[in-house]
mmCIF file of C-alpha atoms in Angstrom:
data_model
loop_
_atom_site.group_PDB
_atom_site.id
_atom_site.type_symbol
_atom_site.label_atom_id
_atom_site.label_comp_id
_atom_site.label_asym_id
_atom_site.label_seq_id
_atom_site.Cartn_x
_atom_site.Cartn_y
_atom_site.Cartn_z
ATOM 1 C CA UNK A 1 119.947 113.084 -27.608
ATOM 2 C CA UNK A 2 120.923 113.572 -23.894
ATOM 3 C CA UNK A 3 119.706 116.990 -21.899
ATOM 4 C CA UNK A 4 123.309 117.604 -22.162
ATOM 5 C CA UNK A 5 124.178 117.088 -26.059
ATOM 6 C CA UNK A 6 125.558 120.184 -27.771
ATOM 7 C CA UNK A 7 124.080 121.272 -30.740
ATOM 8 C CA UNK A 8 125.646 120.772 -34.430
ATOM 9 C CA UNK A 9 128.761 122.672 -35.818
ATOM 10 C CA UNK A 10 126.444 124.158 -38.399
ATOM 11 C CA UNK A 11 124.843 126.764 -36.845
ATOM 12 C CA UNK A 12 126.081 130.262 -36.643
ATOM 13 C CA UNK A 13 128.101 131.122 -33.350
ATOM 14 C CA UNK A 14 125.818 133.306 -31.410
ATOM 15 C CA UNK A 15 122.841 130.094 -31.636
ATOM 16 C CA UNK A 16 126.154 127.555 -30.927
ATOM 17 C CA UNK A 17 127.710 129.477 -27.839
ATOM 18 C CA UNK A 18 124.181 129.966 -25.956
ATOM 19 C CA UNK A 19 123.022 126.438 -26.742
ATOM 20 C CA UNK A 20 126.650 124.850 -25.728
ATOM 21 C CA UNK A 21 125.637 127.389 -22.139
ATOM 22 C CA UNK A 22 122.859 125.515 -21.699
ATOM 23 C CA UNK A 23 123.931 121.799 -22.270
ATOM 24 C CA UNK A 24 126.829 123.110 -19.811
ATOM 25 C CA UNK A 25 123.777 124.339 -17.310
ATOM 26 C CA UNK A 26 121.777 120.997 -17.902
ATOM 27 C CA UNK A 27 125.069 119.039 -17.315
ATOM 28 C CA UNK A 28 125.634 120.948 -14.263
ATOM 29 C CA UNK A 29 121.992 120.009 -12.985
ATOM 30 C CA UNK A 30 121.766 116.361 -13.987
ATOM 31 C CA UNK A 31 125.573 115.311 -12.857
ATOM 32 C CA UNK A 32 123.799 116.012 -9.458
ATOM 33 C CA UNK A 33 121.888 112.844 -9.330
ATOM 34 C CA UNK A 34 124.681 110.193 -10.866
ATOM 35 C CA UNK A 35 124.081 107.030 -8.798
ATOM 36 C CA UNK A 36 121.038 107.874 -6.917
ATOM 37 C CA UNK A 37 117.428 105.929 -6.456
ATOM 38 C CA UNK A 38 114.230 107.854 -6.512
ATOM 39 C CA UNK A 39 113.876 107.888 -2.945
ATOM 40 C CA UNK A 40 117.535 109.681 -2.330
ATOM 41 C CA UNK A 41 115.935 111.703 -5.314
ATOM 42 C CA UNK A 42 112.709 112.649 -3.810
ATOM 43 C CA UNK A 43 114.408 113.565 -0.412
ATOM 44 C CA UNK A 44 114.883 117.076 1.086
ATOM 45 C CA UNK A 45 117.924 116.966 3.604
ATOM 46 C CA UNK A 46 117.820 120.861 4.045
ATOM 47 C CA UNK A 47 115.484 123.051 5.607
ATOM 48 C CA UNK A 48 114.169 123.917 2.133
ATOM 49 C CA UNK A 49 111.324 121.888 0.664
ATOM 50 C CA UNK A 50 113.528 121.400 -2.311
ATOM 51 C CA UNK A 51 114.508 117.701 -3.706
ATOM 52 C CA UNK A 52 116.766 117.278 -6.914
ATOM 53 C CA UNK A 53 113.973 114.594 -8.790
ATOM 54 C CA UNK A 54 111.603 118.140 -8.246
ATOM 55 C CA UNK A 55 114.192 120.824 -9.461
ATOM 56 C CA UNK A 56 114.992 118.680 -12.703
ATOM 57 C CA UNK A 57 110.975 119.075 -13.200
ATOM 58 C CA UNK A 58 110.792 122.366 -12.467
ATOM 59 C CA UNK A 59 113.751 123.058 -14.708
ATOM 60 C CA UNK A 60 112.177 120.772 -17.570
ATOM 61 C CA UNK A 61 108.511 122.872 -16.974
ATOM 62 C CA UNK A 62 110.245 126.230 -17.141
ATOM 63 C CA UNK A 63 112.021 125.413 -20.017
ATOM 64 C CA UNK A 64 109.339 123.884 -22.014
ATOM 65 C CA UNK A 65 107.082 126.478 -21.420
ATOM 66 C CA UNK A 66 109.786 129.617 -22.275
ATOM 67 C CA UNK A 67 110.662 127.401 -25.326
ATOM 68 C CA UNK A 68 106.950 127.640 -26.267
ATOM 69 C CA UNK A 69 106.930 131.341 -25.627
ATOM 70 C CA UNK A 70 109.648 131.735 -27.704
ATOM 71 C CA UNK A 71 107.308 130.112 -30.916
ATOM 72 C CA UNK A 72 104.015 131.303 -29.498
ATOM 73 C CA UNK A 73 104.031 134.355 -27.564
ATOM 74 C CA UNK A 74 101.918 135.002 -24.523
ATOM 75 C CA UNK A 75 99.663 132.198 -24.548
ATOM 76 C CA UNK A 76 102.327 129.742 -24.124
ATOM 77 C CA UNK A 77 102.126 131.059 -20.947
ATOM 78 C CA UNK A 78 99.110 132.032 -19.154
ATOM 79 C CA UNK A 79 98.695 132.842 -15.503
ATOM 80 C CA UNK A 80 94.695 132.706 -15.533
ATOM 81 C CA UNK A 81 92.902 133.472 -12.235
ATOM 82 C CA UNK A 82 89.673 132.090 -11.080
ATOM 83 C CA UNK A 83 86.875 133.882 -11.151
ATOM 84 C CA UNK A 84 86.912 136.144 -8.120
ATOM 85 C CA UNK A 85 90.343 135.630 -7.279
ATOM 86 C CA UNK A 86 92.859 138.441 -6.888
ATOM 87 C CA UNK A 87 96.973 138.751 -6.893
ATOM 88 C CA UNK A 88 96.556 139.577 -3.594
ATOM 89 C CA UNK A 89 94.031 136.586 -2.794
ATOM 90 C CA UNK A 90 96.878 134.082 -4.224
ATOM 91 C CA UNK A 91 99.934 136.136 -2.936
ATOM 92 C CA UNK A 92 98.429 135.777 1.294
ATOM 93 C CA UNK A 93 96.863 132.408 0.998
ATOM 94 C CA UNK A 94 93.876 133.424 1.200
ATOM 95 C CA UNK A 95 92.664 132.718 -2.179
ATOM 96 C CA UNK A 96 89.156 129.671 -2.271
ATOM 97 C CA UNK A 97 90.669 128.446 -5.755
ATOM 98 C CA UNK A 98 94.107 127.714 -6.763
ATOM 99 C CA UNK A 99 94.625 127.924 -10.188
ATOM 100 C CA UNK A 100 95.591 125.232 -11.799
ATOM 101 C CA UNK A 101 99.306 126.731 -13.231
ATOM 102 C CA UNK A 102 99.707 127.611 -9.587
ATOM 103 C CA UNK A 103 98.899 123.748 -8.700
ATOM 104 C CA UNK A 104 101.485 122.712 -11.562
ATOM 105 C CA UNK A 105 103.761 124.829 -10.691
ATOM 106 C CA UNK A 106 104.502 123.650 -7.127
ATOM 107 C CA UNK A 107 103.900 119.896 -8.010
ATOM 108 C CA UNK A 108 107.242 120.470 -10.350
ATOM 109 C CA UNK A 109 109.709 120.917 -7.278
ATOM 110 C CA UNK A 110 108.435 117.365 -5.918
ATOM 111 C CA UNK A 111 108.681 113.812 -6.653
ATOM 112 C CA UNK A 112 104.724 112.933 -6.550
ATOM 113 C CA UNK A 113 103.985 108.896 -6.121
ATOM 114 C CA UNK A 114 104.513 107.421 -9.559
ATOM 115 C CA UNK A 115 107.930 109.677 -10.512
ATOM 116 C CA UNK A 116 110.893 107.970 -11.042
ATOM 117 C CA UNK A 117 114.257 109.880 -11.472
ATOM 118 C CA UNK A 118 114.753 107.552 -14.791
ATOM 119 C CA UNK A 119 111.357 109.090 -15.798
ATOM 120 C CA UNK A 120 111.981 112.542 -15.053
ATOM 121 C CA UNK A 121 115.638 112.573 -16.535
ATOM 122 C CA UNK A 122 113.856 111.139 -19.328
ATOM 123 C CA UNK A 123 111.489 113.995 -19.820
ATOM 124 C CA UNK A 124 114.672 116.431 -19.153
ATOM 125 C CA UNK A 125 116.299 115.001 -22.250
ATOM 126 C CA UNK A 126 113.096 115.554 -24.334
ATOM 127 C CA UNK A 127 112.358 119.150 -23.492
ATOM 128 C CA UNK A 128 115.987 119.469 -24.325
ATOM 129 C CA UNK A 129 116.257 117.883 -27.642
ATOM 130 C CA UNK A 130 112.725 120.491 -28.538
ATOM 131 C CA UNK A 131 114.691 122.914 -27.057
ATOM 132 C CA UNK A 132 117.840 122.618 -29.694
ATOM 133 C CA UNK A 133 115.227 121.893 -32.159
ATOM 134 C CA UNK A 134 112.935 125.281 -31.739
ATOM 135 C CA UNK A 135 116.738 127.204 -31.402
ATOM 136 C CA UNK A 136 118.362 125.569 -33.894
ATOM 137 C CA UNK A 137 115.075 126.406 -36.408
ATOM 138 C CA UNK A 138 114.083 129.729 -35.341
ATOM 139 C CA UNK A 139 114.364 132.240 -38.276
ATOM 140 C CA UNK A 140 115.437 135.481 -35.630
ATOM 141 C CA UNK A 141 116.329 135.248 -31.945
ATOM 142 C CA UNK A 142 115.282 139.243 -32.031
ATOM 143 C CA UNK A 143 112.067 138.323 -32.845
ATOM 144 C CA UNK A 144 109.639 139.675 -29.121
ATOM 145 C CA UNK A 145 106.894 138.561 -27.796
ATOM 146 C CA UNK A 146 104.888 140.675 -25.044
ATOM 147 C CA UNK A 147 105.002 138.965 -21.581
ATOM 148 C CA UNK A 148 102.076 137.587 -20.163
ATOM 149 C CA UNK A 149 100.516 139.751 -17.812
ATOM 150 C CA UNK A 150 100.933 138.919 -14.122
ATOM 151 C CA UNK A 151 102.743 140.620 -11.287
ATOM 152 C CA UNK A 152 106.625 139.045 -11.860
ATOM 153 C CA UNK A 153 106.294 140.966 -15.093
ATOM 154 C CA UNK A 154 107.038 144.607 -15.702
ATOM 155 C CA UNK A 155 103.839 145.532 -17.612
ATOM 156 C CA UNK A 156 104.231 146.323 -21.576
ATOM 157 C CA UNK A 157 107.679 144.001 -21.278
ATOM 158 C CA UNK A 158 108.692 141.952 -23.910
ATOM 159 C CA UNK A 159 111.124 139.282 -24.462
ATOM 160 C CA UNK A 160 113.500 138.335 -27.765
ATOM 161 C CA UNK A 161 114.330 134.570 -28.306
ATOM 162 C CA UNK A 162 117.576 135.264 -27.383
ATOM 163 C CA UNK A 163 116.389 136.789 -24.079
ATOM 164 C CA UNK A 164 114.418 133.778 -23.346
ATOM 165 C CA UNK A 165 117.284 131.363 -23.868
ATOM 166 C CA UNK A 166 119.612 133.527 -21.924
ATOM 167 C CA UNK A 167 116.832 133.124 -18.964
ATOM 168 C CA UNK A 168 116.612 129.461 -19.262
ATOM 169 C CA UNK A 169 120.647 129.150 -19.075
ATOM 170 C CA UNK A 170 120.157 131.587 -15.970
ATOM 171 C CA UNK A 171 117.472 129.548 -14.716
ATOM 172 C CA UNK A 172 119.321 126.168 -15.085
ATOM 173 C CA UNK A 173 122.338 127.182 -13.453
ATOM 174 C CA UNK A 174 120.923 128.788 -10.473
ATOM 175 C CA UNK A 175 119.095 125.178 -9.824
ATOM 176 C CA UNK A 176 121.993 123.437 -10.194
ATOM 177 C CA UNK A 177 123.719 125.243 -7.845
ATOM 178 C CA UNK A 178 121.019 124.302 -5.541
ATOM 179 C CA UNK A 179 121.124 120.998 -6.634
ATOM 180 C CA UNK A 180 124.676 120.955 -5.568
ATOM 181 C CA UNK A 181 124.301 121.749 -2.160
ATOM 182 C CA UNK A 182 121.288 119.270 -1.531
ATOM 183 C CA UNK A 183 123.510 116.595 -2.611
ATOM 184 C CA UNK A 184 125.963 117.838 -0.568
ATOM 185 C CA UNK A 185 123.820 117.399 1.950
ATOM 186 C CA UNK A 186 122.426 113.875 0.645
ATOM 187 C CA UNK A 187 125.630 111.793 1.027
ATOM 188 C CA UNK A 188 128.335 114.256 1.325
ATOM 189 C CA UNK A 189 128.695 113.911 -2.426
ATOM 190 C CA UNK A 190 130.030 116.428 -5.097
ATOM 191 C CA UNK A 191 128.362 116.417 -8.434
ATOM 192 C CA UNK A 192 131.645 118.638 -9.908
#
């Protein structure tokens, strides 16, 4: 399965439209790298600190972990500070630990030594055959789950399945917009 395959003509139409979104989304993101090396990949030709090899990761990240949300509720997704460490420590730079999510987190949106684009399209593809799996298998995408505390959240939210995947398409397709115009900027290329 490709980070682009649609799901099966078996499910019901609300599960088949939003997952056929998403393979559109993932399509979107990935057609941005066709024919490039992991250095073109790791390069940011903007003023951004964006490269397309990081926002595939980040993409694959976010969607694992709102995947797992979706199955697990808030502790798929914890945003943990270190002892003596406050919002408002992290948010100025001034914290003396960086949590480790935080860490992960940025990593995502860069090619580190030892990624290769193969590797990370790789990775894509299996966060989004899970994905299909954990949508495709879900007994009720109005089934909630509280947020996880932390100050991008509205306190006492929750979030349906169906919420979550709608966020992920969101999420996809604003990424590979971007993705689009660092290519652009790459080689002059179009990835539509």
């Amino acid at each position: 399965m490709t980070a682009t395959t649609t799901p099966s003509a078996e499910l019901d139409s609300e599960r088949a439209d939003l997952l056929a979104e998403l393979a559109a989304a993932r399509s979107a993101l990935t057609k941005t790298v066709r024919e490039l090396g992991d250095q073109q990949a790791g390069e940011r030709p903007t003023v951004s600190a964006l490269c397309l090899g990081g926002l595939i990761k980040h993409v694959a990240a976010i969607e694992e972990g709102w995947l797992r949300f979706a199955l697990e509720g808030p502790s798929a997704l914890r945003f943990d500070l270190p002892d003596g460490v406050t919002w408002a420590d992290l948010a100025a730079g001034t914290a003396r630990e960086i949590p480790q999510w935080a860490i992960d987190n940025q990593n995502n949106f860069q090619m580190l030594p030892g990624d290769t684009l193969a590797g990370i399209l790789q990775r894509y593809e299996e966060v989004a055959a899970r994905s299909v799996e954990i949508i495709t298998t879900v007994p009720d995408l109005s089934a909630t789950h509280p947020l996880p505390e932390a100050p991008w959240n509205e306190p006492g939210a929750a979030h349906s399945v169906r919420r979550v995947l709608m966020h992920v398409i969101a999420e996809t397709a604003q990424h590979a917009g971007h993705a689009d115009l660092i290519r652009e900027s790459l080689d002059g290329q179009k990835s539509s």
